[in-house]
Amino acid sequence: YAGSIVGTTFSIFLPHLQDISSCLLQEPGQSELAKKDGHILFIDDEEVISQMGQRLLHHLGYTVTTCTSGLVALDLFRTNPDRFDAVITDQTMPNITGEHLATELLKIRPSIPIIVCTGFSYTLSPEKAQTLGIRRLLNKPLLIQELAAALEEVIPQNV
């Protein structure tokens, strides 16, 4: 083909957010989220999601340690497993899945509450997650109300 290629250009304009708190505003009629205490280990291989998770959890009142590697998170957990009150991990990550990471963490500390987040998983169903000892399976994108409710459900009240 010896002609010129003609195409279409699309421009998408998104509003610039100065502060993450504008993303965390409650819908009208929703109650204020109660601030919580506790230390969360948050793992997601995507840096942007890891940062967003940290901000969401800080907004809820939690102390947060983030990792972008499941293997690094596992090593960190091994050094001091009682440091954390709960773990939130992505399911699909390089080198180790959230499911496998959860299994390894539970070998170290069987009582650690684990929440696995996934966009979609062929291998991990809610039933399988429960059988493995994973407390909750949340779908992405994470909503602050769902995350807050899941953590309230899995972390003992005396933390």
PDB file of C-alpha atoms in Angstrom:
ATOM      1  CA  TYR A   1       0.000   0.000   0.000  1.00  0.00           C
ATOM      2  CA  ALA A   2       1.634   3.203  -1.135  1.00  0.00           C
ATOM      3  CA  GLY A   3      -0.785   5.811   0.199  1.00  0.00           C
ATOM      4  CA  SER A   4      -0.927   7.912   3.297  1.00  0.00           C
ATOM      5  CA  ILE A   5      -2.563   6.550   6.413  1.00  0.00           C
ATOM      6  CA  VAL A   6      -5.442   8.609   7.720  1.00  0.00           C
ATOM      7  CA  GLY A   7      -6.497   8.202  11.336  1.00  0.00           C
ATOM      8  CA  THR A   8      -8.530   9.754  14.071  1.00  0.00           C
ATOM      9  CA  THR A   9      -7.139  11.610  17.036  1.00  0.00           C
ATOM     10  CA  PHE A  10      -8.932  11.503  20.356  1.00  0.00           C
ATOM     11  CA  SER A  11      -8.284  13.966  23.167  1.00  0.00           C
ATOM     12  CA  ILE A  12      -9.402  13.065  26.661  1.00  0.00           C
ATOM     13  CA  PHE A  13      -9.482  15.772  29.298  1.00  0.00           C
ATOM     14  CA  LEU A  14      -9.600  14.781  32.950  1.00  0.00           C
ATOM     15  CA  PRO A  15      -9.834  17.164  35.882  1.00  0.00           C
ATOM     16  CA  HIS A  16      -6.600  17.662  37.813  1.00  0.00           C
ATOM     17  CA  LEU A  17      -6.873  16.715  41.480  1.00  0.00           C
ATOM     18  CA  GLN A  18      -4.792  18.839  43.828  1.00  0.00           C
ATOM     19  CA  ASP A  19      -5.403  16.606  46.815  1.00  0.00           C
ATOM     20  CA  ILE A  20      -6.392  12.966  47.282  1.00  0.00           C
ATOM     21  CA  SER A  21      -8.937  14.012  49.909  1.00  0.00           C
ATOM     22  CA  SER A  22     -11.230  15.152  47.094  1.00  0.00           C
ATOM     23  CA  CYS A  23     -11.406  11.501  46.025  1.00  0.00           C
ATOM     24  CA  LEU A  24     -12.353  10.426  49.518  1.00  0.00           C
ATOM     25  CA  LEU A  25     -15.429  12.572  49.963  1.00  0.00           C
ATOM     26  CA  GLN A  26     -18.504  10.703  51.074  1.00  0.00           C
ATOM     27  CA  GLU A  27     -21.575  10.471  48.932  1.00  0.00           C
ATOM     28  CA  PRO A  28     -24.494  12.529  50.262  1.00  0.00           C
ATOM     29  CA  GLY A  29     -26.350  10.613  52.953  1.00  0.00           C
ATOM     30  CA  GLN A  30     -23.412   8.372  53.865  1.00  0.00           C
ATOM     31  CA  SER A  31     -22.152   8.439  57.419  1.00  0.00           C
ATOM     32  CA  GLU A  32     -18.671   9.586  58.361  1.00  0.00           C
ATOM     33  CA  LEU A  33     -16.140   6.745  58.447  1.00  0.00           C
ATOM     34  CA  ALA A  34     -14.812   6.149  61.950  1.00  0.00           C
ATOM     35  CA  LYS A  35     -11.051   6.507  62.380  1.00  0.00           C
ATOM     36  CA  LYS A  36      -9.331   3.254  63.313  1.00  0.00           C
ATOM     37  CA  ASP A  37      -6.058   2.148  64.845  1.00  0.00           C
ATOM     38  CA  GLY A  38      -3.776  -0.618  63.667  1.00  0.00           C
ATOM     39  CA  HIS A  39      -0.813  -1.330  61.403  1.00  0.00           C
ATOM     40  CA  ILE A  40      -1.561  -2.606  57.889  1.00  0.00           C
ATOM     41  CA  LEU A  41       0.893  -4.247  55.482  1.00  0.00           C
ATOM     42  CA  PHE A  42      -0.327  -3.244  51.992  1.00  0.00           C
ATOM     43  CA  ILE A  43       1.140  -5.046  48.963  1.00  0.00           C
ATOM     44  CA  ASP A  44       0.562  -4.203  45.305  1.00  0.00           C
ATOM     45  CA  ASP A  45       3.146  -4.472  42.533  1.00  0.00           C
ATOM     46  CA  GLU A  46       1.869  -1.279  40.890  1.00  0.00           C
ATOM     47  CA  GLU A  47       3.446   1.745  42.588  1.00  0.00           C
ATOM     48  CA  VAL A  48       0.447   4.008  41.915  1.00  0.00           C
ATOM     49  CA  ILE A  49      -1.987   1.550  43.502  1.00  0.00           C
ATOM     50  CA  SER A  50       0.378   1.040  46.425  1.00  0.00           C
ATOM     51  CA  GLN A  51       0.490   4.800  47.029  1.00  0.00           C
ATOM     52  CA  MET A  52      -3.286   5.106  46.703  1.00  0.00           C
ATOM     53  CA  GLY A  53      -3.793   2.237  49.164  1.00  0.00           C
ATOM     54  CA  GLN A  54      -1.470   3.937  51.618  1.00  0.00           C
ATOM     55  CA  ARG A  55      -3.392   7.206  51.351  1.00  0.00           C
ATOM     56  CA  LEU A  56      -6.770   5.513  51.741  1.00  0.00           C
ATOM     57  CA  LEU A  57      -5.628   3.589  54.800  1.00  0.00           C
ATOM     58  CA  HIS A  58      -3.997   6.681  56.361  1.00  0.00           C
ATOM     59  CA  HIS A  59      -7.269   8.521  55.788  1.00  0.00           C
ATOM     60  CA  LEU A  60      -9.004   5.779  57.784  1.00  0.00           C
ATOM     61  CA  GLY A  61      -6.504   6.243  60.621  1.00  0.00           C
ATOM     62  CA  TYR A  62      -4.254   3.218  60.096  1.00  0.00           C
ATOM     63  CA  THR A  63      -0.463   3.076  60.130  1.00  0.00           C
ATOM     64  CA  VAL A  64       0.616   1.606  56.787  1.00  0.00           C
ATOM     65  CA  THR A  65       3.687  -0.150  55.459  1.00  0.00           C
ATOM     66  CA  THR A  66       3.611  -0.637  51.683  1.00  0.00           C
ATOM     67  CA  CYS A  67       5.532  -3.034  49.458  1.00  0.00           C
ATOM     68  CA  THR A  68       5.539  -3.352  45.684  1.00  0.00           C
ATOM     69  CA  SER A  69       6.971  -6.878  45.868  1.00  0.00           C
ATOM     70  CA  GLY A  70       5.265  -9.846  47.452  1.00  0.00           C
ATOM     71  CA  LEU A  71       8.626 -11.472  48.142  1.00  0.00           C
ATOM     72  CA  VAL A  72       9.937  -8.367  49.916  1.00  0.00           C
ATOM     73  CA  ALA A  73       6.701  -8.212  51.919  1.00  0.00           C
ATOM     74  CA  LEU A  74       7.134 -11.850  52.934  1.00  0.00           C
ATOM     75  CA  ASP A  75      10.693 -11.177  54.141  1.00  0.00           C
ATOM     76  CA  LEU A  76       9.524  -8.066  56.013  1.00  0.00           C
ATOM     77  CA  PHE A  77       6.728 -10.033  57.665  1.00  0.00           C
ATOM     78  CA  ARG A  78       9.133 -12.826  58.662  1.00  0.00           C
ATOM     79  CA  THR A  79      11.365 -10.374  60.540  1.00  0.00           C
ATOM     80  CA  ASN A  80       8.529  -9.194  62.810  1.00  0.00           C
ATOM     81  CA  PRO A  81       5.170 -10.945  62.219  1.00  0.00           C
ATOM     82  CA  ASP A  82       3.509  -9.356  65.262  1.00  0.00           C
ATOM     83  CA  ARG A  83       4.172  -5.850  63.944  1.00  0.00           C
ATOM     84  CA  PHE A  84       1.101  -5.971  61.682  1.00  0.00           C
ATOM     85  CA  ASP A  85      -2.599  -6.145  62.550  1.00  0.00           C
ATOM     86  CA  ALA A  86      -3.692  -7.105  59.017  1.00  0.00           C
ATOM     87  CA  VAL A  87      -2.361  -7.657  55.493  1.00  0.00           C
ATOM     88  CA  ILE A  88      -3.944  -6.420  52.272  1.00  0.00           C
ATOM     89  CA  THR A  89      -2.440  -7.860  49.103  1.00  0.00           C
ATOM     90  CA  ASP A  90      -3.074  -7.862  45.393  1.00  0.00           C
ATOM     91  CA  GLN A  91      -3.757 -11.281  43.875  1.00  0.00           C
ATOM     92  CA  THR A  92      -1.943 -10.903  40.545  1.00  0.00           C
ATOM     93  CA  MET A  93       1.710 -10.014  41.065  1.00  0.00           C
ATOM     94  CA  PRO A  94       5.011 -11.182  39.568  1.00  0.00           C
ATOM     95  CA  ASN A  95       6.994 -13.891  41.410  1.00  0.00           C
ATOM     96  CA  ILE A  96       4.258 -14.689  43.957  1.00  0.00           C
ATOM     97  CA  THR A  97       0.468 -14.456  43.806  1.00  0.00           C
ATOM     98  CA  GLY A  98      -1.551 -12.978  46.626  1.00  0.00           C
ATOM     99  CA  GLU A  99      -2.962 -16.442  47.249  1.00  0.00           C
ATOM    100  CA  HIS A 100       0.511 -17.987  47.648  1.00  0.00           C
ATOM    101  CA  LEU A 101       1.729 -15.027  49.714  1.00  0.00           C
ATOM    102  CA  ALA A 102      -1.260 -15.420  52.039  1.00  0.00           C
ATOM    103  CA  THR A 103      -0.502 -19.123  52.453  1.00  0.00           C
ATOM    104  CA  GLU A 104       3.107 -18.336  53.408  1.00  0.00           C
ATOM    105  CA  LEU A 105       2.107 -15.540  55.810  1.00  0.00           C
ATOM    106  CA  LEU A 106      -0.401 -17.820  57.526  1.00  0.00           C
ATOM    107  CA  LYS A 107       2.321 -20.446  58.056  1.00  0.00           C
ATOM    108  CA  ILE A 108       4.281 -17.810  59.967  1.00  0.00           C
ATOM    109  CA  ARG A 109       1.333 -16.367  61.906  1.00  0.00           C
ATOM    110  CA  PRO A 110      -1.926 -18.317  61.496  1.00  0.00           C
ATOM    111  CA  SER A 111      -4.043 -15.594  63.114  1.00  0.00           C
ATOM    112  CA  ILE A 112      -3.037 -12.722  60.784  1.00  0.00           C
ATOM    113  CA  PRO A 113      -6.110 -11.301  59.026  1.00  0.00           C
ATOM    114  CA  ILE A 114      -5.502 -11.238  55.263  1.00  0.00           C
ATOM    115  CA  ILE A 115      -7.541  -9.448  52.612  1.00  0.00           C
ATOM    116  CA  VAL A 116      -6.805 -10.259  48.968  1.00  0.00           C
ATOM    117  CA  CYS A 117      -7.778  -7.747  46.275  1.00  0.00           C
ATOM    118  CA  THR A 118      -8.306  -8.736  42.672  1.00  0.00           C
ATOM    119  CA  GLY A 119      -9.606  -7.299  39.440  1.00  0.00           C
ATOM    120  CA  PHE A 120     -10.496 -10.806  38.342  1.00  0.00           C
ATOM    121  CA  SER A 121      -9.110 -14.208  39.227  1.00  0.00           C
ATOM    122  CA  TYR A 122      -9.630 -17.551  37.566  1.00  0.00           C
ATOM    123  CA  THR A 123      -7.821 -19.306  40.382  1.00  0.00           C
ATOM    124  CA  LEU A 124      -9.139 -17.699  43.576  1.00  0.00           C
ATOM    125  CA  SER A 125     -12.824 -17.806  44.411  1.00  0.00           C
ATOM    126  CA  PRO A 126     -14.328 -16.524  47.682  1.00  0.00           C
ATOM    127  CA  GLU A 127     -14.852 -20.142  48.751  1.00  0.00           C
ATOM    128  CA  LYS A 128     -11.236 -21.112  48.044  1.00  0.00           C
ATOM    129  CA  ALA A 129      -9.995 -17.952  49.770  1.00  0.00           C
ATOM    130  CA  GLN A 130     -11.963 -18.854  52.885  1.00  0.00           C
ATOM    131  CA  THR A 131     -10.628 -22.424  52.818  1.00  0.00           C
ATOM    132  CA  LEU A 132      -7.052 -21.071  52.674  1.00  0.00           C
ATOM    133  CA  GLY A 133      -7.639 -18.819  55.686  1.00  0.00           C
ATOM    134  CA  ILE A 134      -7.972 -15.570  53.738  1.00  0.00           C
ATOM    135  CA  ARG A 135     -10.547 -13.487  55.592  1.00  0.00           C
ATOM    136  CA  ARG A 136     -11.887 -11.401  52.713  1.00  0.00           C
ATOM    137  CA  LEU A 137     -11.648 -11.241  48.931  1.00  0.00           C
ATOM    138  CA  LEU A 138     -12.313  -7.726  47.601  1.00  0.00           C
ATOM    139  CA  ASN A 139     -12.799  -6.677  43.997  1.00  0.00           C
ATOM    140  CA  LYS A 140     -10.891  -3.819  42.450  1.00  0.00           C
ATOM    141  CA  PRO A 141     -11.271  -0.942  42.205  1.00  0.00           C
ATOM    142  CA  LEU A 142     -11.242  -0.603  45.986  1.00  0.00           C
ATOM    143  CA  LEU A 143     -13.885   1.658  47.454  1.00  0.00           C
ATOM    144  CA  ILE A 144     -13.030   3.297  50.748  1.00  0.00           C
ATOM    145  CA  GLN A 145     -16.297   2.184  52.373  1.00  0.00           C
ATOM    146  CA  GLU A 146     -15.735  -1.470  51.378  1.00  0.00           C
ATOM    147  CA  LEU A 147     -12.138  -1.373  52.542  1.00  0.00           C
ATOM    148  CA  ALA A 148     -13.113   0.212  55.874  1.00  0.00           C
ATOM    149  CA  ALA A 149     -15.870  -2.361  56.428  1.00  0.00           C
ATOM    150  CA  ALA A 150     -13.569  -5.282  55.554  1.00  0.00           C
ATOM    151  CA  LEU A 151     -10.871  -4.095  57.947  1.00  0.00           C
ATOM    152  CA  GLU A 152     -13.389  -3.495  60.713  1.00  0.00           C
ATOM    153  CA  GLU A 153     -14.639  -7.034  60.183  1.00  0.00           C
ATOM    154  CA  VAL A 154     -11.223  -8.751  60.247  1.00  0.00           C
ATOM    155  CA  ILE A 155      -9.224  -6.765  62.824  1.00  0.00           C
ATOM    156  CA  PRO A 156     -10.027  -7.551  66.457  1.00  0.00           C
ATOM    157  CA  GLN A 157     -11.716  -4.632  68.215  1.00  0.00           C
ATOM    158  CA  ASN A 158      -9.083  -4.399  70.949  1.00  0.00           C
ATOM    159  CA  VAL A 159      -6.323  -3.309  68.527  1.00  0.00           C
TER     160      VAL A 159
END
